[in-house]
mmCIF file of C-alpha atoms in Angstrom:
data_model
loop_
_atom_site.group_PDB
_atom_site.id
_atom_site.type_symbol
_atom_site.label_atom_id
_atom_site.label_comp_id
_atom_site.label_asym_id
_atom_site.label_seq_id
_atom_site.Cartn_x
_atom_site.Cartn_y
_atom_site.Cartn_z
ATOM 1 C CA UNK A 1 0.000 0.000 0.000
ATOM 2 C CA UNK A 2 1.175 3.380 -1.219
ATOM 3 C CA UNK A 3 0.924 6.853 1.228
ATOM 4 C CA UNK A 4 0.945 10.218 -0.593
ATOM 5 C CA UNK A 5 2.114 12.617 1.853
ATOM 6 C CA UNK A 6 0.792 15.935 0.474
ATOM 7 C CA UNK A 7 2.233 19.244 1.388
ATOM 8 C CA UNK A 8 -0.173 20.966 4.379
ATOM 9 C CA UNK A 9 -0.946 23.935 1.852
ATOM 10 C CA UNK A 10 -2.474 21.173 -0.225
ATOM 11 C CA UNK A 11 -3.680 19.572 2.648
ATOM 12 C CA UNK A 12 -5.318 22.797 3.918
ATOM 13 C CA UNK A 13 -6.598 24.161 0.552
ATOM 14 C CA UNK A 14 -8.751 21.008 -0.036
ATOM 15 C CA UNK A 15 -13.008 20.596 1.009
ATOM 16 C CA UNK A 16 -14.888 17.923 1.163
ATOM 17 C CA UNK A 17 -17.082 19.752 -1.439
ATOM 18 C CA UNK A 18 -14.115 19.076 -4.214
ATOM 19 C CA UNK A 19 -12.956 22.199 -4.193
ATOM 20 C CA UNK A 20 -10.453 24.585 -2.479
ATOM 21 C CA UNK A 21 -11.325 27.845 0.142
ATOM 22 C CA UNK A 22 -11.161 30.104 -2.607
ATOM 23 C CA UNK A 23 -13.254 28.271 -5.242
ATOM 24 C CA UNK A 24 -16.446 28.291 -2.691
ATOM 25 C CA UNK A 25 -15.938 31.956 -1.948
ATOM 26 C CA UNK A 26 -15.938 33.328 -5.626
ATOM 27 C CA UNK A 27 -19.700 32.936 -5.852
ATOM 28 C CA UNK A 28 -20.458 34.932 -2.889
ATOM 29 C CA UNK A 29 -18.162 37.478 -3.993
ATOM 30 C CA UNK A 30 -19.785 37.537 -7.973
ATOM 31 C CA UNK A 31 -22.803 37.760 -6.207
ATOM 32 C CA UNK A 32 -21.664 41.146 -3.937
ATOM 33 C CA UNK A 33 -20.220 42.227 -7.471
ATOM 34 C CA UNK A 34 -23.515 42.444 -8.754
ATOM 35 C CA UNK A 35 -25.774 42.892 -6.480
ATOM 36 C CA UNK A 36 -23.425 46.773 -6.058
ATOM 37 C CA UNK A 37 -23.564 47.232 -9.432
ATOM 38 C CA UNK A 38 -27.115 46.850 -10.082
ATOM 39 C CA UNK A 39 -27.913 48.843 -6.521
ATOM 40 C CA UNK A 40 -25.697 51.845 -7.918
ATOM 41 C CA UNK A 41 -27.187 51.193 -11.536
ATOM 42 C CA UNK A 42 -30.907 51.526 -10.378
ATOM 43 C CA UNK A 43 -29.990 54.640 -8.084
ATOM 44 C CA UNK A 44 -28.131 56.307 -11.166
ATOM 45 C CA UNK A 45 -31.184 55.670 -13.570
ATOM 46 C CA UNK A 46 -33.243 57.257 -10.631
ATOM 47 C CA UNK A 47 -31.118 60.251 -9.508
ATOM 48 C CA UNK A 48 -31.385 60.918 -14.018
ATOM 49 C CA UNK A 49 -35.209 60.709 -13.644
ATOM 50 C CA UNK A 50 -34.976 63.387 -10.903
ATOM 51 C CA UNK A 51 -32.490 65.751 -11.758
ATOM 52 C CA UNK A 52 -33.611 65.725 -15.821
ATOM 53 C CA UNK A 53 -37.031 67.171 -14.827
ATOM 54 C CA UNK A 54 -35.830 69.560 -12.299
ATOM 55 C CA UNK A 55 -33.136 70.552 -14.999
ATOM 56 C CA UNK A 56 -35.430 71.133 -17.869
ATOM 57 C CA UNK A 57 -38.243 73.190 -15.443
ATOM 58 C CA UNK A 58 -35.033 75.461 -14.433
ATOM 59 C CA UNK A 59 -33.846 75.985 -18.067
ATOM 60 C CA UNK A 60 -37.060 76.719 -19.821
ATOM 61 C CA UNK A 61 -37.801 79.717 -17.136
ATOM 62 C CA UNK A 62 -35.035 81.704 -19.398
ATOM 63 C CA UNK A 63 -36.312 80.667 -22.711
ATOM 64 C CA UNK A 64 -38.394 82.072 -25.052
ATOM 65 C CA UNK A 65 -41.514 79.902 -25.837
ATOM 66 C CA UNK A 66 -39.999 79.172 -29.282
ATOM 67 C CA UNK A 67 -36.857 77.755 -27.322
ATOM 68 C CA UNK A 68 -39.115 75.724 -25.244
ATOM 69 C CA UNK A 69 -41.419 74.189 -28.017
ATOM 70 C CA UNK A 70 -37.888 72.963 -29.482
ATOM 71 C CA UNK A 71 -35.451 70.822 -28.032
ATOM 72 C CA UNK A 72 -35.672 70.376 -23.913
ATOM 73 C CA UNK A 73 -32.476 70.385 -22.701
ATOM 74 C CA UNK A 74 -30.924 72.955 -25.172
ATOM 75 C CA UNK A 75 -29.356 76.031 -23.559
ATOM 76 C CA UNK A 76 -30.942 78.987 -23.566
ATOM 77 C CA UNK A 77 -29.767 81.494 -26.292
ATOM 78 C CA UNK A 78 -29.972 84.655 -23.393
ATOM 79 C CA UNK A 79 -29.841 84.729 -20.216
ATOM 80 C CA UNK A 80 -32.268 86.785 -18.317
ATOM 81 C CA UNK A 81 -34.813 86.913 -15.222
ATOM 82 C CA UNK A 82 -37.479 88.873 -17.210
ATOM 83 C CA UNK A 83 -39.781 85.278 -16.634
ATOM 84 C CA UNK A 84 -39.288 85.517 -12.950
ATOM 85 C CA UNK A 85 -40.264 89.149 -12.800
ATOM 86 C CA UNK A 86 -43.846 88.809 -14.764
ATOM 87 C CA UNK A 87 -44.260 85.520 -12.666
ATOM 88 C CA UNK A 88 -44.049 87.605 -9.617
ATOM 89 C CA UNK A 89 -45.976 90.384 -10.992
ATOM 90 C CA UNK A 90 -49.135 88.101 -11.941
ATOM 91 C CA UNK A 91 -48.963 87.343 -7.895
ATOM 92 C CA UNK A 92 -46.790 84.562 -6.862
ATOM 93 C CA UNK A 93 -44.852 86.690 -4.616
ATOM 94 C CA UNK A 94 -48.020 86.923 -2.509
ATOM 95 C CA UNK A 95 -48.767 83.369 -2.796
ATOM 96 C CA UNK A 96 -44.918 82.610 -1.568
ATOM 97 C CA UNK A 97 -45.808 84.849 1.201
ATOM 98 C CA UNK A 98 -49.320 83.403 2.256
ATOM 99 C CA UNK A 99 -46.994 80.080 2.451
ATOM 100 C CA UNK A 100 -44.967 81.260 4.164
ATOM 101 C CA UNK A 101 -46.735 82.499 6.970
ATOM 102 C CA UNK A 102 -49.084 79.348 7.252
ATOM 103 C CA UNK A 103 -45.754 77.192 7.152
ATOM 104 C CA UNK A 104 -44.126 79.160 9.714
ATOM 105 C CA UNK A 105 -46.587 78.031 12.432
ATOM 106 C CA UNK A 106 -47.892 74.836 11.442
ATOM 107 C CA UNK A 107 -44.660 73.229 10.990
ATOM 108 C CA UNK A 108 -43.309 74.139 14.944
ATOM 109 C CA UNK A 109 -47.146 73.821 16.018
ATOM 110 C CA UNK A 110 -46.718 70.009 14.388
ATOM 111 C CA UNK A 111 -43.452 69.364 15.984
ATOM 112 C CA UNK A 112 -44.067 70.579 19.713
ATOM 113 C CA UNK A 113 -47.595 68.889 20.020
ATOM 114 C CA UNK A 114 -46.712 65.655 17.701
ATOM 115 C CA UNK A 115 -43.298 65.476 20.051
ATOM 116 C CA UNK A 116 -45.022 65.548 23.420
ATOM 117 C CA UNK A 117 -47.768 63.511 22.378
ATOM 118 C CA UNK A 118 -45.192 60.243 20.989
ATOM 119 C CA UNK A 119 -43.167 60.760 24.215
ATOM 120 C CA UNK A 120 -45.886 60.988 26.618
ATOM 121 C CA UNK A 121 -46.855 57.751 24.765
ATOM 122 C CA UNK A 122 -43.348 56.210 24.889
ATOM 123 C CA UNK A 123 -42.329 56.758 28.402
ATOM 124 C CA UNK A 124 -45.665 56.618 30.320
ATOM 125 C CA UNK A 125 -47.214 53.693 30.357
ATOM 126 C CA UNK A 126 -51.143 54.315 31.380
ATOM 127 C CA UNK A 127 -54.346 52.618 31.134
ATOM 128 C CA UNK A 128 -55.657 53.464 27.052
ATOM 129 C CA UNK A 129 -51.865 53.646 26.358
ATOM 130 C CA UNK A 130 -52.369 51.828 23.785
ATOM 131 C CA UNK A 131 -55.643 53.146 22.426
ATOM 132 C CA UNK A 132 -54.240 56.262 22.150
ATOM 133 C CA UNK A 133 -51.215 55.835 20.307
ATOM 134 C CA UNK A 134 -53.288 53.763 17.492
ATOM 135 C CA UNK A 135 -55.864 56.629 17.709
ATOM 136 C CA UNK A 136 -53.086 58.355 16.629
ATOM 137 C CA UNK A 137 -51.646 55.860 13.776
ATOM 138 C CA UNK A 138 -55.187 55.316 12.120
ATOM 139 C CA UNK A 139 -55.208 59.004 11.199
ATOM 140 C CA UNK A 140 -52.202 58.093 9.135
ATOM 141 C CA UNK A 141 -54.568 55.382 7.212
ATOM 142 C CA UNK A 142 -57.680 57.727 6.596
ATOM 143 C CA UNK A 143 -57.583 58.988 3.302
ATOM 144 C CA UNK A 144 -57.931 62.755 3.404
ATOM 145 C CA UNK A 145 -60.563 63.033 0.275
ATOM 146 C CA UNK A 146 -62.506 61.041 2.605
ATOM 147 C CA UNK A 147 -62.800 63.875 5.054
ATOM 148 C CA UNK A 148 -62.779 66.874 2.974
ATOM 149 C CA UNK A 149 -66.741 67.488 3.301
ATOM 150 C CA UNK A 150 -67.060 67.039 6.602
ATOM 151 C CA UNK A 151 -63.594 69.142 7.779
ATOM 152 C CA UNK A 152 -65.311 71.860 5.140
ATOM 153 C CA UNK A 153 -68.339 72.250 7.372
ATOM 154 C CA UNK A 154 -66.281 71.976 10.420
ATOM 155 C CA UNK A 155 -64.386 74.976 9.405
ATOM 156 C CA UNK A 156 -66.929 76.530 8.300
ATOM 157 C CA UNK A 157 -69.019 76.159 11.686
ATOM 158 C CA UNK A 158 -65.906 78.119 12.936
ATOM 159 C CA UNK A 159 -65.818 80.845 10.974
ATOM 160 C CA UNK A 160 -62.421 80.198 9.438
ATOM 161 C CA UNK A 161 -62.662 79.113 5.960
ATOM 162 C CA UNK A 162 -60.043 81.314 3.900
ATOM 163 C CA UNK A 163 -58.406 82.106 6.941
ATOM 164 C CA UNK A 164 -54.725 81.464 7.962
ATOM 165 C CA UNK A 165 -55.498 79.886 11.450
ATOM 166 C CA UNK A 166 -57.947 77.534 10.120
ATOM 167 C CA UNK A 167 -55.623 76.249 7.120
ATOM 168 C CA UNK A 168 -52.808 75.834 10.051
ATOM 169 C CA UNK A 169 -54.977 74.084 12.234
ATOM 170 C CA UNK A 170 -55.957 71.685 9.679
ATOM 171 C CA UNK A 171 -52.129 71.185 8.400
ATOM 172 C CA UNK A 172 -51.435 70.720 12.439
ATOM 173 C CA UNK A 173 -54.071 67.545 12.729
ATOM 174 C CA UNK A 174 -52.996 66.453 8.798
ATOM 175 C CA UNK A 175 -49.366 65.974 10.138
ATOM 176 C CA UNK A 176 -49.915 64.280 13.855
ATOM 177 C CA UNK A 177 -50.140 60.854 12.892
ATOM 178 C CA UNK A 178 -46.726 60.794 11.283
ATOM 179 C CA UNK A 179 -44.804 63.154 13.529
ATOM 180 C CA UNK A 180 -46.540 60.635 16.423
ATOM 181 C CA UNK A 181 -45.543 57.489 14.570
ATOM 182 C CA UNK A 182 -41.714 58.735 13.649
ATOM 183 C CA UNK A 183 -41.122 60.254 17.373
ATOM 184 C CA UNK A 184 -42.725 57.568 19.612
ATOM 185 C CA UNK A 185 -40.294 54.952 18.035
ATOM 186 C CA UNK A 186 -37.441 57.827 18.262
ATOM 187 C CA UNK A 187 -38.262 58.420 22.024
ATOM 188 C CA UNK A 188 -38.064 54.983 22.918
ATOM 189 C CA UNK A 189 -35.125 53.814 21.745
ATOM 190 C CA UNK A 190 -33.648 57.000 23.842
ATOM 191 C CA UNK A 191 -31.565 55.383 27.200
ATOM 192 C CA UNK A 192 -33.669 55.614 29.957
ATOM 193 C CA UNK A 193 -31.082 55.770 32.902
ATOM 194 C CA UNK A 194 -30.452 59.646 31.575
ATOM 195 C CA UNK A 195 -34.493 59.920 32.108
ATOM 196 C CA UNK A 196 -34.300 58.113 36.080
ATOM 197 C CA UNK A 197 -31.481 60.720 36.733
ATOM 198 C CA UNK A 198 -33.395 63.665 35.847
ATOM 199 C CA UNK A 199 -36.377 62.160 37.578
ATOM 200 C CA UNK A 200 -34.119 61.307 40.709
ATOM 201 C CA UNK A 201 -32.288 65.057 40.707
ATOM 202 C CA UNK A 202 -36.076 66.427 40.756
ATOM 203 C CA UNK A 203 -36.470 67.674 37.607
ATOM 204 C CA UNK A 204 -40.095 68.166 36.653
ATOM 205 C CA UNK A 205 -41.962 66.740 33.466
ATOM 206 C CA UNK A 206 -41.382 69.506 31.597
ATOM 207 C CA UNK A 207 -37.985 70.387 32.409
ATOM 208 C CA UNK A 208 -37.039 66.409 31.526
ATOM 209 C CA UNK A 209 -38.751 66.789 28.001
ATOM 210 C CA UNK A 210 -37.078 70.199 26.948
ATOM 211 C CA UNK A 211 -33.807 70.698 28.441
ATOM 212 C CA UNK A 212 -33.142 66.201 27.908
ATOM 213 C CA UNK A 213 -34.970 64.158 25.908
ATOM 214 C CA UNK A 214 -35.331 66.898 23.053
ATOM 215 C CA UNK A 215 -31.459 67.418 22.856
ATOM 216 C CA UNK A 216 -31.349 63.810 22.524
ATOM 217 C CA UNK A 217 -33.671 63.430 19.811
ATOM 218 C CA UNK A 218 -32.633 66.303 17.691
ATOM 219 C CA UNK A 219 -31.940 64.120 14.625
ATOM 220 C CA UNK A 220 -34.694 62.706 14.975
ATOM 221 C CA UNK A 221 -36.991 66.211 15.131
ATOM 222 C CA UNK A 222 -34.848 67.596 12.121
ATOM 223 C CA UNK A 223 -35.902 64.638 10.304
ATOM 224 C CA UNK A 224 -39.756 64.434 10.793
ATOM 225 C CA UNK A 225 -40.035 68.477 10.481
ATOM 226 C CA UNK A 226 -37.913 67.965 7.090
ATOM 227 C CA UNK A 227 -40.672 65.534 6.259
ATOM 228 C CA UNK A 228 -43.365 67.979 7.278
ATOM 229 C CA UNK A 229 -41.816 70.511 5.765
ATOM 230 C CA UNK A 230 -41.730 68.939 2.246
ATOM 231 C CA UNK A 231 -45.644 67.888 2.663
ATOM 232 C CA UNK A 232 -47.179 70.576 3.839
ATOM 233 C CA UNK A 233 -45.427 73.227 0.977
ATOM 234 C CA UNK A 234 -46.583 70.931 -1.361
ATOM 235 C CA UNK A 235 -50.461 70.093 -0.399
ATOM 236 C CA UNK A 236 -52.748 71.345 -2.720
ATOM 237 C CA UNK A 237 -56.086 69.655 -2.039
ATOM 238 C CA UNK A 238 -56.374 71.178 1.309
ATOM 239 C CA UNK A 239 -55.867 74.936 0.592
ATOM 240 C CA UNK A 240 -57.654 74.273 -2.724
ATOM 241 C CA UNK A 241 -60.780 73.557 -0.133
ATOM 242 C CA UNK A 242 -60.187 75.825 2.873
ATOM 243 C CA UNK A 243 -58.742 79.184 1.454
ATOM 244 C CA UNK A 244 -61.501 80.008 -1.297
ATOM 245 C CA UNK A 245 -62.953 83.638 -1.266
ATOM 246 C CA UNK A 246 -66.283 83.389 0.652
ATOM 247 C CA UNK A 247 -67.823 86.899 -1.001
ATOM 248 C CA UNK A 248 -66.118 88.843 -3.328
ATOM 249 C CA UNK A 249 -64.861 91.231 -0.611
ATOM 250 C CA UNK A 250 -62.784 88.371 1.028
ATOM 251 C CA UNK A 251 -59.302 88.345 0.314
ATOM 252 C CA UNK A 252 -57.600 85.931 -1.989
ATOM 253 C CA UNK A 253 -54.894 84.066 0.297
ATOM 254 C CA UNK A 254 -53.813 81.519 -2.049
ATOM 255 C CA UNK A 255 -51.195 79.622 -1.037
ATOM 256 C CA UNK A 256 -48.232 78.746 -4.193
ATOM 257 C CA UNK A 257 -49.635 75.350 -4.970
ATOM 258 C CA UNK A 258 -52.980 77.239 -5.807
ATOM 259 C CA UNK A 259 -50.788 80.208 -7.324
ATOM 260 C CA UNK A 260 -49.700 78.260 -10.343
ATOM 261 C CA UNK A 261 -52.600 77.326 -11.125
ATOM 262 C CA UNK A 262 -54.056 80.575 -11.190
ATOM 263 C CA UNK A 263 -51.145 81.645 -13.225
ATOM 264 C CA UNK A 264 -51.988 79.226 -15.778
ATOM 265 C CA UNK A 265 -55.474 79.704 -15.768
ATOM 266 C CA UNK A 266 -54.978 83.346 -16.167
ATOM 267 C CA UNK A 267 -52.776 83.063 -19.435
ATOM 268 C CA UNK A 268 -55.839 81.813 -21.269
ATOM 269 C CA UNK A 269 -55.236 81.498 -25.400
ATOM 270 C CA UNK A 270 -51.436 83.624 -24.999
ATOM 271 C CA UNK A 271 -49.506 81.208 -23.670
ATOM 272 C CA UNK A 272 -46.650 82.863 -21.618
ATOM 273 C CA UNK A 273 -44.628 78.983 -20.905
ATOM 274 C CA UNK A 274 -41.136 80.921 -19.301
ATOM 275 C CA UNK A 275 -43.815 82.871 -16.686
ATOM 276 C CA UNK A 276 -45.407 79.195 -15.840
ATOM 277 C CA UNK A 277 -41.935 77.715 -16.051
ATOM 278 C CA UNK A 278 -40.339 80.284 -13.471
ATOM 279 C CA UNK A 279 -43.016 80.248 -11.017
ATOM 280 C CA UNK A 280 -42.688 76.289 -10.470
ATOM 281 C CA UNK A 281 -38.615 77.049 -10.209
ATOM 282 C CA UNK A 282 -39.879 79.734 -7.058
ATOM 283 C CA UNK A 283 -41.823 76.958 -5.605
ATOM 284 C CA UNK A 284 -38.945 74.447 -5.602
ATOM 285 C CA UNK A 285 -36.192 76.556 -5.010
ATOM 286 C CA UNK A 286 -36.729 76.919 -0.909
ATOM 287 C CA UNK A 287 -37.475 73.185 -0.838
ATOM 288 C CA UNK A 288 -34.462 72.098 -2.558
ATOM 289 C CA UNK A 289 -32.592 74.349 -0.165
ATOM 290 C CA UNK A 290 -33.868 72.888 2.756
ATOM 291 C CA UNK A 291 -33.157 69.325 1.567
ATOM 292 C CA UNK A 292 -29.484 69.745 0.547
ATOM 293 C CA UNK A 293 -29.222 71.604 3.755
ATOM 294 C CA UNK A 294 -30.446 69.252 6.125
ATOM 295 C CA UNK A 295 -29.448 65.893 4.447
ATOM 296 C CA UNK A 296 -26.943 64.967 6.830
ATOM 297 C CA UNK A 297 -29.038 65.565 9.286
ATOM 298 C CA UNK A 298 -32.061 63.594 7.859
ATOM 299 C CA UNK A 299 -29.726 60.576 7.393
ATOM 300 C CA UNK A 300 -28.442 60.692 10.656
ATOM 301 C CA UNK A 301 -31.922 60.745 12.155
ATOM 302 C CA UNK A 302 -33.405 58.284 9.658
ATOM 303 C CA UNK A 303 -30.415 55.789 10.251
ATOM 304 C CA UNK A 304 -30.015 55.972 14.397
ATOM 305 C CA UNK A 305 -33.661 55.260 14.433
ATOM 306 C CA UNK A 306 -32.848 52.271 12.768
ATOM 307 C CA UNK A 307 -29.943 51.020 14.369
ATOM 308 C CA UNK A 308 -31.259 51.586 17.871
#
C-alpha cells in the first residue's frame, strides 16, 4: 500500500465539497459584485429621472416659448430673469408669502404637540396607552378626500374658511399621525437611565422633556419636520378647499400650490410657458434648499432610528 504525503498547503486548501477555500468563496463574492452594481445602476437611472425634470423646469424659465417648443435640454440662447419678474408680478410673490406664513406656524405647532404627544406615549405607560397611540396611527390610514366634506363644514361652523389659522390648524391635525408614529419609536429607543437621573435630581416633566430628551432626539426632530416641511409646501387639495374667497370682498390668500394654477389659468389662449416655467422654479427653489441643507441631518436621524 502506497501513502501520498501531500504538502499541508495542499492539505489545507482542499473541502470535502471538491474544491479549495477560494473556489467556494468566488460565488459569494460575484454575487456582492452584482448585487453593487445593479444597486448603484438603479440609483443612477433614478437620480437621471430626478435631476432631468428639475433641470429642464429650471432651463425653460429663461427661454423664449420658441426655445421651449424645441429641443428640452438645449441652452438657452440669453440669459435673463425677465420670466421671474412677470411671474411675480401676476402674484406669486403673494402666494410665496401666504406660504410662508401658514408654514411658519404649522410646521413648529406640528413638531411641539406631535413630540409631546409620541413621548408621553413612549415613556408613560397608562391605562388606554395603547388606544391612544393607534388613535393616533389610524389618522395616518384615513384617506384625506374622505374627510374633505365634513372638515369643510367643520371649518366653516368656525368661521375660518379662507383664513390662515384655520388652514394651520388643519395642516397641524394632517401631520400628527406621522410626527406621532416617527417620534414615539425615536423616544423609545432614547436610554432611559439619563431619564431616572433627571427624575431622581427632581427635575419636573417639563424640564425632563425640553432641556433632555429633546437634545437627545434632535436628529430625529430635524428629520420628521424635514418631512413635514416637504408635505405641507406641497399640499394642494387642502388649501384648494379651505382658502376660497367666501364673497367677493374676502381676500384671496392663495397659497403657491394654488398660485400656479391661477397663473396658468390666467394666461388663457397667450400662452406665456417661461412665466409658468419660473413660477414652479420659485416653488422648488426653498425646498431644494432645505433638503441639501439638512441631508446629513435627515440621514443621521433616519439611520439611528434604525440602528437603535
Amino acid at each position: 500500500m502506497t501513502t501520498v504525503i501531500k504538502a499541508p498547503g495542499e492539505a489545507a486548501a482542499e473541502r470535502p465539497g471538491g474544491g479549495t477555500g477560494d473556489e467556494r468563496r468566488r460565488p459569494g463574492r460575484s454575487e456582492g459584485v452584482a448585487l453593487n452594481v445593479f444597486s448603484h445602476g438603479f440609483l443612477a437611472v433614478w437620480a437621471v429621472l430626478i435631476v432631468l425634470p428639475l433641470l429642464w423646469l429650471a432651463l425653460g424659465s429663461f427661454k423664449t416659448d420658441a426655445e421651449i417648443g424645441g429641443s428640452a435640454l438645449s441652452w438657452p440662447s440669453n440669459w435673463h430673469l425677465d420670466a421671474f419678474g412677470r411671474a411675480w408680478d401676476k402674484g406669486i410673490g403673494d402666494y410665496f408669502a401666504n406660504t410662508l406664513i401658514v408654514m411658519a406656524f404649522s410646521v413648529p405647532l406640528t413638531m411641539l404637540f406631535g413630540s409631546m404627544a409620541a413621548y408621553v406615549l413612549a415613556r408613560y405607560p397608562f391605562r388606554g396607552n395603547r388606544f391612544v397611540y393607534y388613535f393616533f396611527i389610524s389618522g395616518a390610514m384615513f384617506p384625506v378626500f374622505l374627510a374633505l366634506v365634513p372638515l369643510f363644514f367643520m371649518v366653516k361652523r368656525f368661521d375660518m374658511l379662507n383664513t390662515y389659522q384655520g388652514l394651520i390648524l388643519v395642516y397641524v391635525a394632517y401631520s400628527m399621525p406621522f410626527t406621532v408614529f416617527f417620534m414615539h419609536a425615536f423616544f423609545r429607543t432614547l436610554p432611559t437611565a439619563v431619564h431616572e437621573a433627571a427624575v431622581i435630581d427632581g427635575a419636573s416633566h417639563t424640564r425632563i422633556f425640553f432641556q433632555v430628551m429633546v437634545p437627545m432626539a434632535k436628529p430625529g426632530l430635524i428629520s420628521v419636520a424635514i418631512f413635514n416641511t416637504l408635505g405641507q409646501w406641497n399640499q394642494y387639495i387642502l388649501p384648494t378647499v379651505l382658502m376660497q374667497p367666501q364673497t367677493g370682498s374676502d381676500p384671496e390668500r392663495y397659497l403657491l400650490t394654488q398660485g400656479l394654477i391661477q397663473l396658468q389659468q390666467q394666461q388663457g389662449y397667450a400662452t406665456d410657458l417661461p412665466v409658468l416655467f419660473a413660477g414652479v422654479t420659485i416653488a422648488m427653489i426653498p425646498m431644494l434648499v432645505v433638503y441639501l441643507s439638512f441631508q446629513r441631518q435627515i440621514q443621521a436621524g433616519l439611520t439611528s432610528a434604525t440602528l437603535k
